[in-house]
PDB file of C-alpha atoms in Angstrom:
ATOM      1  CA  UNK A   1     -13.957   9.638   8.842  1.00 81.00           C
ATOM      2  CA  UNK A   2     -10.957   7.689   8.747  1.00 90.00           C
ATOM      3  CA  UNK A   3      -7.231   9.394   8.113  1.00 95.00           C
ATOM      4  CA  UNK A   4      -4.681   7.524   6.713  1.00 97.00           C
ATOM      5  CA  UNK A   5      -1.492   8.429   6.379  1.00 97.00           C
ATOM      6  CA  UNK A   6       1.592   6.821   4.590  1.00 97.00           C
ATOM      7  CA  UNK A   7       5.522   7.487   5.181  1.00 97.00           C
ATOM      8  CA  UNK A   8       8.526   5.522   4.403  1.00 97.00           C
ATOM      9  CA  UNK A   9       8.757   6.547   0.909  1.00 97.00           C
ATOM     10  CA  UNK A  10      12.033   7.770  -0.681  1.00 97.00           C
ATOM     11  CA  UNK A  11      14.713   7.123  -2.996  1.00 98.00           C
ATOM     12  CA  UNK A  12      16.058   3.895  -3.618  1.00 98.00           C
ATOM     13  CA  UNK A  13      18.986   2.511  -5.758  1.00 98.00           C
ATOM     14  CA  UNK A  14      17.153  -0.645  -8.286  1.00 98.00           C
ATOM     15  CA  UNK A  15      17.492  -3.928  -6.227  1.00 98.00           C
ATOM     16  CA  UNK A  16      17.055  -1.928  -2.807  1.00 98.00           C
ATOM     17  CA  UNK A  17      14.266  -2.216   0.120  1.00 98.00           C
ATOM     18  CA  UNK A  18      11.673  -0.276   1.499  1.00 98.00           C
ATOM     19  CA  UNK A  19       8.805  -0.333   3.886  1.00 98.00           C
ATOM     20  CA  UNK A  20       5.927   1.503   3.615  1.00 98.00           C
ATOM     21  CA  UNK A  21       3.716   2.348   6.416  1.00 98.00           C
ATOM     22  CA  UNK A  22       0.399   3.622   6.865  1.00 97.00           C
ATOM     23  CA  UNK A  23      -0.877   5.110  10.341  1.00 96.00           C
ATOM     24  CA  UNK A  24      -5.173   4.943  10.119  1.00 94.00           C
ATOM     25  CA  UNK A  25      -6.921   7.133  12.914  1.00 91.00           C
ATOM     26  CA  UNK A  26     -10.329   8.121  13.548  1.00 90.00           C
ATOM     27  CA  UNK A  27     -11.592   4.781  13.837  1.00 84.00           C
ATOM     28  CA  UNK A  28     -10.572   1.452  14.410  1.00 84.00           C
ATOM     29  CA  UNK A  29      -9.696  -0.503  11.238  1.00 85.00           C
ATOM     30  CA  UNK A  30      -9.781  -4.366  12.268  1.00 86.00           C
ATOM     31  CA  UNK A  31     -12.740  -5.089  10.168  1.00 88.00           C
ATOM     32  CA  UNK A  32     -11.372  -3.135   7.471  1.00 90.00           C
ATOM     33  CA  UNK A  33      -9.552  -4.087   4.064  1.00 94.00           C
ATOM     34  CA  UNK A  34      -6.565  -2.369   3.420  1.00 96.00           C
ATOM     35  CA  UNK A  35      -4.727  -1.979   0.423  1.00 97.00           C
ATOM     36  CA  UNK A  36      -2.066  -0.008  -1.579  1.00 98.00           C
ATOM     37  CA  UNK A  37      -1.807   1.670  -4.916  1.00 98.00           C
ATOM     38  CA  UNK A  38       0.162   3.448  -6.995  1.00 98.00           C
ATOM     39  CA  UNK A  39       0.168   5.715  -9.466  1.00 98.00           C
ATOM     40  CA  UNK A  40       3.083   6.046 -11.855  1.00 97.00           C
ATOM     41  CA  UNK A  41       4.296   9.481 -14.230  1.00 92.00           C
ATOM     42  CA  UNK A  42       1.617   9.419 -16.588  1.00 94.00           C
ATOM     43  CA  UNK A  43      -0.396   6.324 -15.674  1.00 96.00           C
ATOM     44  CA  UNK A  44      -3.333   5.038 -14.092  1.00 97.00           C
ATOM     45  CA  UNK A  45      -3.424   4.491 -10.520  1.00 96.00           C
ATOM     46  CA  UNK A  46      -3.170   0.797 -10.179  1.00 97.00           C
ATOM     47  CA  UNK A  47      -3.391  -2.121  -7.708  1.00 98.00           C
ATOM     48  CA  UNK A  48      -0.571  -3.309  -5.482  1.00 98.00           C
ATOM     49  CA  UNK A  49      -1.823  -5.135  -2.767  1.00 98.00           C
ATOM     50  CA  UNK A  50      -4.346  -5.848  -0.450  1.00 97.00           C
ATOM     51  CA  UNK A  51      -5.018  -7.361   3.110  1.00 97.00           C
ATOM     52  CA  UNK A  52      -8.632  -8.165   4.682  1.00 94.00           C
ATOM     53  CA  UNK A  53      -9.659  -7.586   8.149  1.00 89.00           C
ATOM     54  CA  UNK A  54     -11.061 -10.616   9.118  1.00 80.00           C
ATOM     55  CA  UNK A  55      -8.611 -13.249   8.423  1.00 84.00           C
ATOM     56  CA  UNK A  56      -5.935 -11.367   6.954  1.00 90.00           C
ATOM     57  CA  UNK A  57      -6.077 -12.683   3.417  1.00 95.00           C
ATOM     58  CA  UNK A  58      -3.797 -11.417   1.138  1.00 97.00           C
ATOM     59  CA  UNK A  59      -4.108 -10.360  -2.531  1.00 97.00           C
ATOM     60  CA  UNK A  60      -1.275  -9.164  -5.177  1.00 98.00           C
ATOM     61  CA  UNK A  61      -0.601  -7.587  -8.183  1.00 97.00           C
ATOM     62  CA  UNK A  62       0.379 -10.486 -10.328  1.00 96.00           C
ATOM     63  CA  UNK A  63       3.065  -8.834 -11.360  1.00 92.00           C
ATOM     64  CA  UNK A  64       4.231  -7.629  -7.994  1.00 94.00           C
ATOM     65  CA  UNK A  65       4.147 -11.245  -6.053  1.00 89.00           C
ATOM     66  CA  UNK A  66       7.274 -12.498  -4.498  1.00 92.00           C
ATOM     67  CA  UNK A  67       8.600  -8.929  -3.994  1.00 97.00           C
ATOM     68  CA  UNK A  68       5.973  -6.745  -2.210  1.00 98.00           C
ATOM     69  CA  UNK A  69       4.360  -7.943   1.129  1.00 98.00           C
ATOM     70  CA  UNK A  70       1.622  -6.004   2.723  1.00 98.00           C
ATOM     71  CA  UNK A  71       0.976  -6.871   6.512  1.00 97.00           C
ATOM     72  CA  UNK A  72      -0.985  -5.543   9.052  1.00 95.00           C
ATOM     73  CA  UNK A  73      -0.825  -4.540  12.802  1.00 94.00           C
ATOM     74  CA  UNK A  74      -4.106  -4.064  13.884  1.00 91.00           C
ATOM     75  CA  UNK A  75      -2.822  -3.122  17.622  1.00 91.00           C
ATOM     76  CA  UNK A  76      -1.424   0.142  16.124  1.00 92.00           C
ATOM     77  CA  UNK A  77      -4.083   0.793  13.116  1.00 92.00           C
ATOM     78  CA  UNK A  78      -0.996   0.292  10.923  1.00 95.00           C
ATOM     79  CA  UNK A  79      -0.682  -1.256   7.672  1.00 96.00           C
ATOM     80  CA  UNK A  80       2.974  -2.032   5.341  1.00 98.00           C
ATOM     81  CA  UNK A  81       4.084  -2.707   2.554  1.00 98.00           C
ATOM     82  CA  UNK A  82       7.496  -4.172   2.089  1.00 98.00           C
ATOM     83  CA  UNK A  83       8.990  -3.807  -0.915  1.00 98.00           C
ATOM     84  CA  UNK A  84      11.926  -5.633  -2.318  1.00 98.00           C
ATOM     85  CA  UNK A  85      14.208  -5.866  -5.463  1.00 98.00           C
ATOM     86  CA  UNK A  86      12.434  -2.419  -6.270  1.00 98.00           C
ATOM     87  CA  UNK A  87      12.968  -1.759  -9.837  1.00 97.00           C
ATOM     88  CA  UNK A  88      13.021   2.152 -11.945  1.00 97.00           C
ATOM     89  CA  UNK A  89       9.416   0.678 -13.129  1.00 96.00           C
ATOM     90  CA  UNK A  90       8.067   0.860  -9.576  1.00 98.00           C
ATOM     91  CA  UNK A  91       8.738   4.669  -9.329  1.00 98.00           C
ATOM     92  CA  UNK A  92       5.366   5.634  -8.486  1.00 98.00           C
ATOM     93  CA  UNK A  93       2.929   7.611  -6.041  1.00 98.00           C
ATOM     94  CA  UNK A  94       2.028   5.105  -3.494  1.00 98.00           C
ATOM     95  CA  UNK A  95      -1.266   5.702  -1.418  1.00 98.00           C
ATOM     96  CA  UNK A  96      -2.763   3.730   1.787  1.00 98.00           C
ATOM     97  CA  UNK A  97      -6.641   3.048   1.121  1.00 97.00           C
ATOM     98  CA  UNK A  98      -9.247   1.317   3.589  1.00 95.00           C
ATOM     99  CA  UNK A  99     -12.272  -0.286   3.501  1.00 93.00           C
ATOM    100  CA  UNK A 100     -15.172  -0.436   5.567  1.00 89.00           C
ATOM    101  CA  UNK A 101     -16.966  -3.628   4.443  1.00 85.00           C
ATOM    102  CA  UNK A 102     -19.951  -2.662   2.271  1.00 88.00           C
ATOM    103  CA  UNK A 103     -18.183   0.927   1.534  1.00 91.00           C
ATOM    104  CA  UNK A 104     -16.067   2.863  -0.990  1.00 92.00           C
ATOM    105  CA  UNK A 105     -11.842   3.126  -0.174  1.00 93.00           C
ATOM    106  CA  UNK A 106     -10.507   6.012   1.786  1.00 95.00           C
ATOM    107  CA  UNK A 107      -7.262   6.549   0.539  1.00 96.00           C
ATOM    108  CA  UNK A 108      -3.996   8.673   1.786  1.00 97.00           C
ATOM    109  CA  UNK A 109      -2.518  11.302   0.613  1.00 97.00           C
ATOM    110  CA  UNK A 110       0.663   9.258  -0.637  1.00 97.00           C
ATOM    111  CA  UNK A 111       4.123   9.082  -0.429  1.00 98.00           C
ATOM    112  CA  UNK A 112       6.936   9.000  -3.564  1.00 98.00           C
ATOM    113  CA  UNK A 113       9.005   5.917  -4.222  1.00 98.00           C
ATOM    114  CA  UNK A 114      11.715   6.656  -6.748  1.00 98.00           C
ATOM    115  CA  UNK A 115      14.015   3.994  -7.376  1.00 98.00           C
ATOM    116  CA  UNK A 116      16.919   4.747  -9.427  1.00 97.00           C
ATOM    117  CA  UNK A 117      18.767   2.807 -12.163  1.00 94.00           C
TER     118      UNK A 117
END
């Protein structure tokens, strides 16, 4: 079973950075998708982004492209998310997931991202 664990999160002044980063062990994860997703006060989890294994194709939110980038280092098992021009509607829980082709996610245990107005 794979653990994934996410850090980086924090608060952040509207228009401000951060990077996300999510250490996987237990297994290797090149093969694996990996993806983030957040869940806001009172909302759904949703989407963010995702990145494949093989290949590295990327995949956004359409309302998060051309601020969040999600990147992977397979060397380390690590997966980010860079966020940028982080607005108070991006406050959210965000968790790590991966997934094993052909299987369900296995997701983090998440890390808060407040960004203040």
């Amino acid at each position: 079973q794979v653990q994934l664990v996410e850090s980086g999160g924090g608060l952040v002044q509207a228009g401000g950075s951060l990077r996300l980063s999510c250490a996987a062990s237990g297994r290797t994860l090149t093969s694996d998708s990996m993806g983030w997703f957040r869940r806001a006060p009172g909302k759904e989890r949703e989407f963010v982004a995702a990145i494949t294994g093989i290949g590295g194709r990327t995949y956004y939110a359409d309302s998060l492209k051309g601020r969040f980038t999600i990147s992977r280092d397979n060397a380390n098992n690590t997966v980010y998310l860079q966020m940028n021009s982080l607005k108070p509607e991006d406050t959210a829980v965000y968790y790590c997931a991966a997934q094993k082709p052909g299987s369900s996610w296995n997701w983090g245990q998440g890390t808060q991202v407040t960004v203040s107005s």
